[in-house]
PDB file of C-alpha atoms in Angstrom:
ATOM      1  CA  MET R   1      -0.002  -0.053  -0.454  1.00  0.00           C
ATOM      2  CA  GLY R   2       1.476   3.371  -0.978  1.00  0.00           C
ATOM      3  CA  ALA R   3       0.253   5.035   2.008  1.00  0.00           C
ATOM      4  CA  ALA R   4       2.940   3.294   4.304  1.00  0.00           C
ATOM      5  CA  VAL R   5       5.768   4.628   2.233  1.00  0.00           C
ATOM      6  CA  PHE R   6       6.908   7.773   3.814  1.00  0.00           C
ATOM      7  CA  GLY R   7       8.767  10.272   1.602  1.00  0.00           C
ATOM      8  CA  LYS R   8       7.455   9.424  -1.985  1.00  0.00           C
ATOM      9  CA  ASP R   9       4.581   9.955  -3.838  1.00  0.00           C
ATOM     10  CA  PHE R  10       1.340   7.958  -3.700  1.00  0.00           C
ATOM     11  CA  ILE R  11      -2.249   7.987  -4.622  1.00  0.00           C
ATOM     12  CA  PHE R  12      -5.031   6.637  -2.882  1.00  0.00           C
ATOM     13  CA  ARG R  13      -8.801   6.455  -3.227  1.00  0.00           C
ATOM     14  CA  ILE R  14     -10.970   8.342  -0.241  1.00  0.00           C
ATOM     15  CA  ILE R  15     -14.740   8.647  -0.598  1.00  0.00           C
ATOM     16  CA  LEU R  16     -15.786  11.591   1.604  1.00  0.00           C
ATOM     17  CA  ASP R  17     -19.403  12.246   2.074  1.00  0.00           C
ATOM     18  CA  GLY R  18     -19.906   9.929  -0.846  1.00  0.00           C
ATOM     19  CA  VAL R  19     -18.040  11.120  -3.415  1.00  0.00           C
ATOM     20  CA  VAL R  20     -15.288   9.147  -4.636  1.00  0.00           C
ATOM     21  CA  LEU R  21     -12.432  11.802  -4.694  1.00  0.00           C
ATOM     22  CA  MET R  22      -8.856  10.677  -6.452  1.00  0.00           C
ATOM     23  CA  SER R  23      -5.913  12.468  -4.416  1.00  0.00           C
ATOM     24  CA  LEU R  24      -2.189  12.806  -5.040  1.00  0.00           C
ATOM     25  CA  ILE R  25      -0.546  13.465  -1.962  1.00  0.00           C
ATOM     26  CA  LYS R  26       3.179  14.009  -1.639  1.00  0.00           C
ATOM     27  CA  TYR R  27       4.360  13.218   2.207  1.00  0.00           C
ATOM     28  CA  THR R  28       5.095  16.212   4.331  1.00  0.00           C
ATOM     29  CA  LYS R  29       5.253  16.710   7.732  1.00  0.00           C
ATOM     30  CA  GLY R  30       1.367  16.291   8.805  1.00  0.00           C
ATOM     31  CA  THR R  31       0.372  14.886   5.593  1.00  0.00           C
ATOM     32  CA  LEU R  32      -0.433  10.955   6.894  1.00  0.00           C
ATOM     33  CA  LYS R  33      -2.535  12.582  10.039  1.00  0.00           C
ATOM     34  CA  TYR R  34      -5.138   9.950   8.868  1.00  0.00           C
ATOM     35  CA  GLU R  35      -3.111   6.952   8.461  1.00  0.00           C
ATOM     36  CA  LYS R  36      -5.108   4.858  10.349  1.00  0.00           C
ATOM     37  CA  TYR R  37      -8.089   5.661   7.719  1.00  0.00           C
ATOM     38  CA  LEU R  38      -5.806   4.334   4.678  1.00  0.00           C
ATOM     39  CA  LYS R  39      -5.374   0.756   5.683  1.00  0.00           C
ATOM     40  CA  SER R  40      -8.459  -0.819   4.579  1.00  0.00           C
ATOM     41  CA  ALA R  41      -8.223  -2.959   1.189  1.00  0.00           C
ATOM     42  CA  GLU R  42      -7.383  -0.349  -2.074  1.00  0.00           C
ATOM     43  CA  ASN R  43      -6.950   2.669   0.432  1.00  0.00           C
ATOM     44  CA  GLU R  44     -10.584   3.348   0.143  1.00  0.00           C
ATOM     45  CA  VAL R  45     -12.495   4.254   3.285  1.00  0.00           C
ATOM     46  CA  LYS R  46     -15.535   6.483   4.366  1.00  0.00           C
ATOM     47  CA  VAL R  47     -14.953   9.704   6.199  1.00  0.00           C
ATOM     48  CA  SER R  48     -17.125  12.544   6.546  1.00  0.00           C
ATOM     49  CA  ARG R  49     -15.927  15.899   5.553  1.00  0.00           C
ATOM     50  CA  GLU R  50     -16.095  17.391   9.711  1.00  0.00           C
ATOM     51  CA  GLU R  51     -14.248  14.057  10.786  1.00  0.00           C
ATOM     52  CA  CYS R  52     -11.902  14.912   8.016  1.00  0.00           C
ATOM     53  CA  CYS R  53     -10.861  18.314   9.157  1.00  0.00           C
ATOM     54  CA  ARG R  54     -11.317  18.294  12.923  1.00  0.00           C
ATOM     55  CA  MET R  55      -7.901  17.929  14.872  1.00  0.00           C
ATOM     56  CA  ASN R  56      -8.038  16.233  18.128  1.00  0.00           C
ATOM     57  CA  ILE R  57      -5.892  18.100  20.754  1.00  0.00           C
ATOM     58  CA  MET R  58      -4.954  16.954  23.990  1.00  0.00           C
ATOM     59  CA  VAL R  59      -3.478  19.007  26.961  1.00  0.00           C
ATOM     60  CA  VAL R  60      -1.794  17.576  30.123  1.00  0.00           C
ATOM     61  CA  ASP R  61      -0.916  19.176  33.188  1.00  0.00           C
ATOM     62  CA  SER R  62      -1.345  18.303  36.955  1.00  0.00           C
ATOM     63  CA  ASN R  63      -1.856  22.060  38.033  1.00  0.00           C
ATOM     64  CA  GLN R  64      -5.736  22.006  37.366  1.00  0.00           C
ATOM     65  CA  GLN R  65      -5.712  26.209  37.115  1.00  0.00           C
ATOM     66  CA  HIS R  66      -2.711  25.853  33.889  1.00  0.00           C
ATOM     67  CA  LEU R  67      -4.755  23.268  32.562  1.00  0.00           C
ATOM     68  CA  ASP R  68      -7.588  25.675  32.461  1.00  0.00           C
ATOM     69  CA  ASP R  69      -5.841  28.573  31.267  1.00  0.00           C
ATOM     70  CA  LEU R  70      -4.080  26.591  28.677  1.00  0.00           C
ATOM     71  CA  VAL R  71      -7.719  24.923  27.549  1.00  0.00           C
ATOM     72  CA  ALA R  72      -9.201  28.079  27.208  1.00  0.00           C
ATOM     73  CA  LYS R  73      -6.532  29.773  24.970  1.00  0.00           C
ATOM     74  CA  ILE R  74      -6.619  26.768  22.559  1.00  0.00           C
ATOM     75  CA  GLN R  75     -10.431  26.822  22.287  1.00  0.00           C
ATOM     76  CA  LEU R  76      -9.908  30.156  21.491  1.00  0.00           C
ATOM     77  CA  VAL R  77      -8.043  30.090  18.586  1.00  0.00           C
ATOM     78  CA  PHE R  78      -9.136  26.471  17.198  1.00  0.00           C
ATOM     79  CA  THR R  79     -13.039  26.773  17.520  1.00  0.00           C
ATOM     80  CA  ASN R  80     -13.869  23.882  15.361  1.00  0.00           C
ATOM     81  CA  ASP R  81     -11.404  21.154  17.044  1.00  0.00           C
ATOM     82  CA  THR R  82     -11.902  18.720  19.982  1.00  0.00           C
ATOM     83  CA  VAL R  83      -9.837  19.281  22.875  1.00  0.00           C
ATOM     84  CA  VAL R  84      -9.643  16.880  25.601  1.00  0.00           C
ATOM     85  CA  SER R  85      -7.893  17.572  29.052  1.00  0.00           C
ATOM     86  CA  PHE R  86      -6.670  15.441  31.565  1.00  0.00           C
ATOM     87  CA  THR R  87      -4.642  16.323  34.958  1.00  0.00           C
ATOM     88  CA  ASP R  88      -3.569  12.879  35.760  1.00  0.00           C
ATOM     89  CA  PRO R  89      -1.061  11.292  32.529  1.00  0.00           C
ATOM     90  CA  LEU R  90      -2.311   7.807  32.812  1.00  0.00           C
ATOM     91  CA  LEU R  91      -5.542   8.634  32.294  1.00  0.00           C
ATOM     92  CA  ALA R  92      -4.345  10.946  28.984  1.00  0.00           C
ATOM     93  CA  VAL R  93      -2.712   7.835  27.871  1.00  0.00           C
ATOM     94  CA  LYS R  94      -5.492   5.266  28.481  1.00  0.00           C
ATOM     95  CA  TYR R  95      -7.354   7.859  26.141  1.00  0.00           C
ATOM     96  CA  ALA R  96      -4.559   8.020  23.693  1.00  0.00           C
ATOM     97  CA  HIS R  97      -4.653   4.354  23.486  1.00  0.00           C
ATOM     98  CA  ASN R  98      -8.473   4.748  22.716  1.00  0.00           C
ATOM     99  CA  SER R  99      -8.797   8.021  20.380  1.00  0.00           C
ATOM    100  CA  ARG R 100      -7.057   9.537  17.704  1.00  0.00           C
ATOM    101  CA  VAL R 101      -4.690  12.424  19.139  1.00  0.00           C
ATOM    102  CA  ASP R 102      -3.209  15.006  16.387  1.00  0.00           C
ATOM    103  CA  GLN R 103      -1.573  17.440  18.817  1.00  0.00           C
ATOM    104  CA  LEU R 104      -0.972  17.038  22.525  1.00  0.00           C
ATOM    105  CA  PHE R 105       0.074  19.758  24.771  1.00  0.00           C
ATOM    106  CA  THR R 106       2.145  18.281  28.357  1.00  0.00           C
ATOM    107  CA  GLU R 107       3.628  19.996  31.025  1.00  0.00           C
ATOM    108  CA  VAL R 108       6.908  18.252  31.761  1.00  0.00           C
ATOM    109  CA  LEU R 109       6.640  18.007  35.391  1.00  0.00           C
ATOM    110  CA  MET R 110       3.902  16.098  36.885  1.00  0.00           C
ATOM    111  CA  ARG R 111       2.751  13.338  39.291  1.00  0.00           C
ATOM    112  CA  ARG R 112       2.985   9.841  38.691  1.00  0.00           C
ATOM    113  CA  ILE R 113       4.919  10.149  35.442  1.00  0.00           C
ATOM    114  CA  ASP R 114       6.554  13.080  33.508  1.00  0.00           C
ATOM    115  CA  GLY R 115       5.692  14.748  30.239  1.00  0.00           C
ATOM    116  CA  PHE R 116       8.471  12.596  28.272  1.00  0.00           C
ATOM    117  CA  MET R 117       7.074   9.452  29.435  1.00  0.00           C
ATOM    118  CA  LEU R 118       3.446  10.283  28.160  1.00  0.00           C
ATOM    119  CA  VAL R 119       4.956  11.457  25.038  1.00  0.00           C
ATOM    120  CA  SER R 120       6.415   8.315  24.303  1.00  0.00           C
ATOM    121  CA  ARG R 121       3.280   6.137  25.289  1.00  0.00           C
ATOM    122  CA  VAL R 122       1.186   8.615  23.297  1.00  0.00           C
ATOM    123  CA  ARG R 123       3.324   8.174  20.311  1.00  0.00           C
ATOM    124  CA  LYS R 124       3.017   4.250  20.546  1.00  0.00           C
ATOM    125  CA  CYS R 125      -0.724   4.539  19.047  1.00  0.00           C
ATOM    126  CA  ASN R 126      -0.439   8.096  17.862  1.00  0.00           C
ATOM    127  CA  PRO R 127       2.565   8.107  16.196  1.00  0.00           C
ATOM    128  CA  GLN R 128       1.503  10.988  13.863  1.00  0.00           C
ATOM    129  CA  ALA R 129       0.821  13.363  17.409  1.00  0.00           C
ATOM    130  CA  ASN R 130       2.524  16.613  17.244  1.00  0.00           C
ATOM    131  CA  VAL R 131       4.052  17.354  20.943  1.00  0.00           C
ATOM    132  CA  ILE R 132       4.563  20.973  22.452  1.00  0.00           C
ATOM    133  CA  PHE R 133       5.910  20.655  25.748  1.00  0.00           C
ATOM    134  CA  VAL R 134       4.670  23.724  27.983  1.00  0.00           C
ATOM    135  CA  THR R 135       6.733  24.419  31.238  1.00  0.00           C
ATOM    136  CA  GLU R 136       8.034  27.011  33.537  1.00  0.00           C
ATOM    137  CA  ASN R 137      11.609  27.523  31.992  1.00  0.00           C
ATOM    138  CA  ASP R 138      14.016  26.104  29.518  1.00  0.00           C
ATOM    139  CA  ARG R 139      15.456  23.734  31.661  1.00  0.00           C
ATOM    140  CA  TYR R 140      14.110  20.605  29.301  1.00  0.00           C
ATOM    141  CA  ILE R 141      14.584  22.196  25.977  1.00  0.00           C
ATOM    142  CA  ARG R 142      17.445  19.811  25.094  1.00  0.00           C
ATOM    143  CA  GLU R 143      15.592  16.377  26.114  1.00  0.00           C
ATOM    144  CA  ALA R 144      12.356  18.023  23.999  1.00  0.00           C
ATOM    145  CA  THR R 145      14.863  18.526  21.072  1.00  0.00           C
ATOM    146  CA  ALA R 146      15.898  14.800  21.485  1.00  0.00           C
ATOM    147  CA  ILE R 147      12.814  13.238  21.355  1.00  0.00           C
ATOM    148  CA  CYS R 148      11.736  15.396  18.716  1.00  0.00           C
ATOM    149  CA  ALA R 149       9.259  17.480  19.852  1.00  0.00           C
ATOM    150  CA  ASP R 150       7.409  20.128  17.811  1.00  0.00           C
ATOM    151  CA  GLY R 151       7.792  22.791  20.332  1.00  0.00           C
ATOM    152  CA  TYR R 152       8.351  24.312  23.643  1.00  0.00           C
ATOM    153  CA  LEU R 153       6.750  27.170  25.490  1.00  0.00           C
ATOM    154  CA  ILE R 154       7.463  28.930  28.770  1.00  0.00           C
ATOM    155  CA  LYS R 155       4.613  29.644  30.671  1.00  0.00           C
ATOM    156  CA  PRO R 156       2.864  32.278  30.779  1.00  0.00           C
ATOM    157  CA  ILE R 157       1.062  31.343  27.073  1.00  0.00           C
ATOM    158  CA  SER R 158      -0.104  33.983  25.248  1.00  0.00           C
ATOM    159  CA  ILE R 159      -2.797  33.420  22.180  1.00  0.00           C
ATOM    160  CA  LYS R 160       0.032  34.868  19.958  1.00  0.00           C
ATOM    161  CA  LYS R 161       2.733  32.100  21.144  1.00  0.00           C
ATOM    162  CA  LEU R 162       0.116  29.394  20.709  1.00  0.00           C
ATOM    163  CA  GLU R 163      -0.912  30.250  17.385  1.00  0.00           C
ATOM    164  CA  GLY R 164       2.584  30.406  16.456  1.00  0.00           C
ATOM    165  CA  CYS R 165       3.627  26.971  17.579  1.00  0.00           C
ATOM    166  CA  MET R 166       0.662  25.300  15.551  1.00  0.00           C
ATOM    167  CA  GLU R 167       0.879  24.801  11.947  1.00  0.00           C
ATOM    168  CA  TRP R 168      -0.947  21.600  11.434  1.00  0.00           C
ATOM    169  CA  GLN R 169      -2.961  21.819   8.062  1.00  0.00           C
ATOM    170  CA  PRO R 170      -5.831  19.381   7.618  1.00  0.00           C
ATOM    171  CA  TYR R 171      -5.410  17.878   3.340  1.00  0.00           C
ATOM    172  CA  SER R 172      -8.479  18.055   1.832  1.00  0.00           C
TER     173      SER R 172
END
């Protein structure tokens, strides 16, 4: 199946709202956000227009006040996307094992497991997830870079910082 070949052009067939669309996609970062949909026979699937264009954002911070603040800002910027939040990173892992996660915002220092362990566990079932660390200092930038994090934001988070780190574009 061409969808499994990264870095190459491939053609797949998708049925969107009952209409067959032929698309030529060149893989770039973010192109295969819906790879799990492309695994059926002959790369043919049914996806609603709303589902195809909506991003699932997961936010994890053990500090409820910081979590609420970040979630409110994300919802202001990304009004059509789904945002789920957790103060318990282990509950976030459980959610990720049963749901698609396109974007993960996580604090580094949390109870039970840290942000790096959370990212490792989420990426096992959602390898396409973009990861942005949100923390109070730049102490963990090297570690974040080493695991290929997509961003690193230092609290407090402004809406402008948030918009700058989110470059995910759904394909149509």
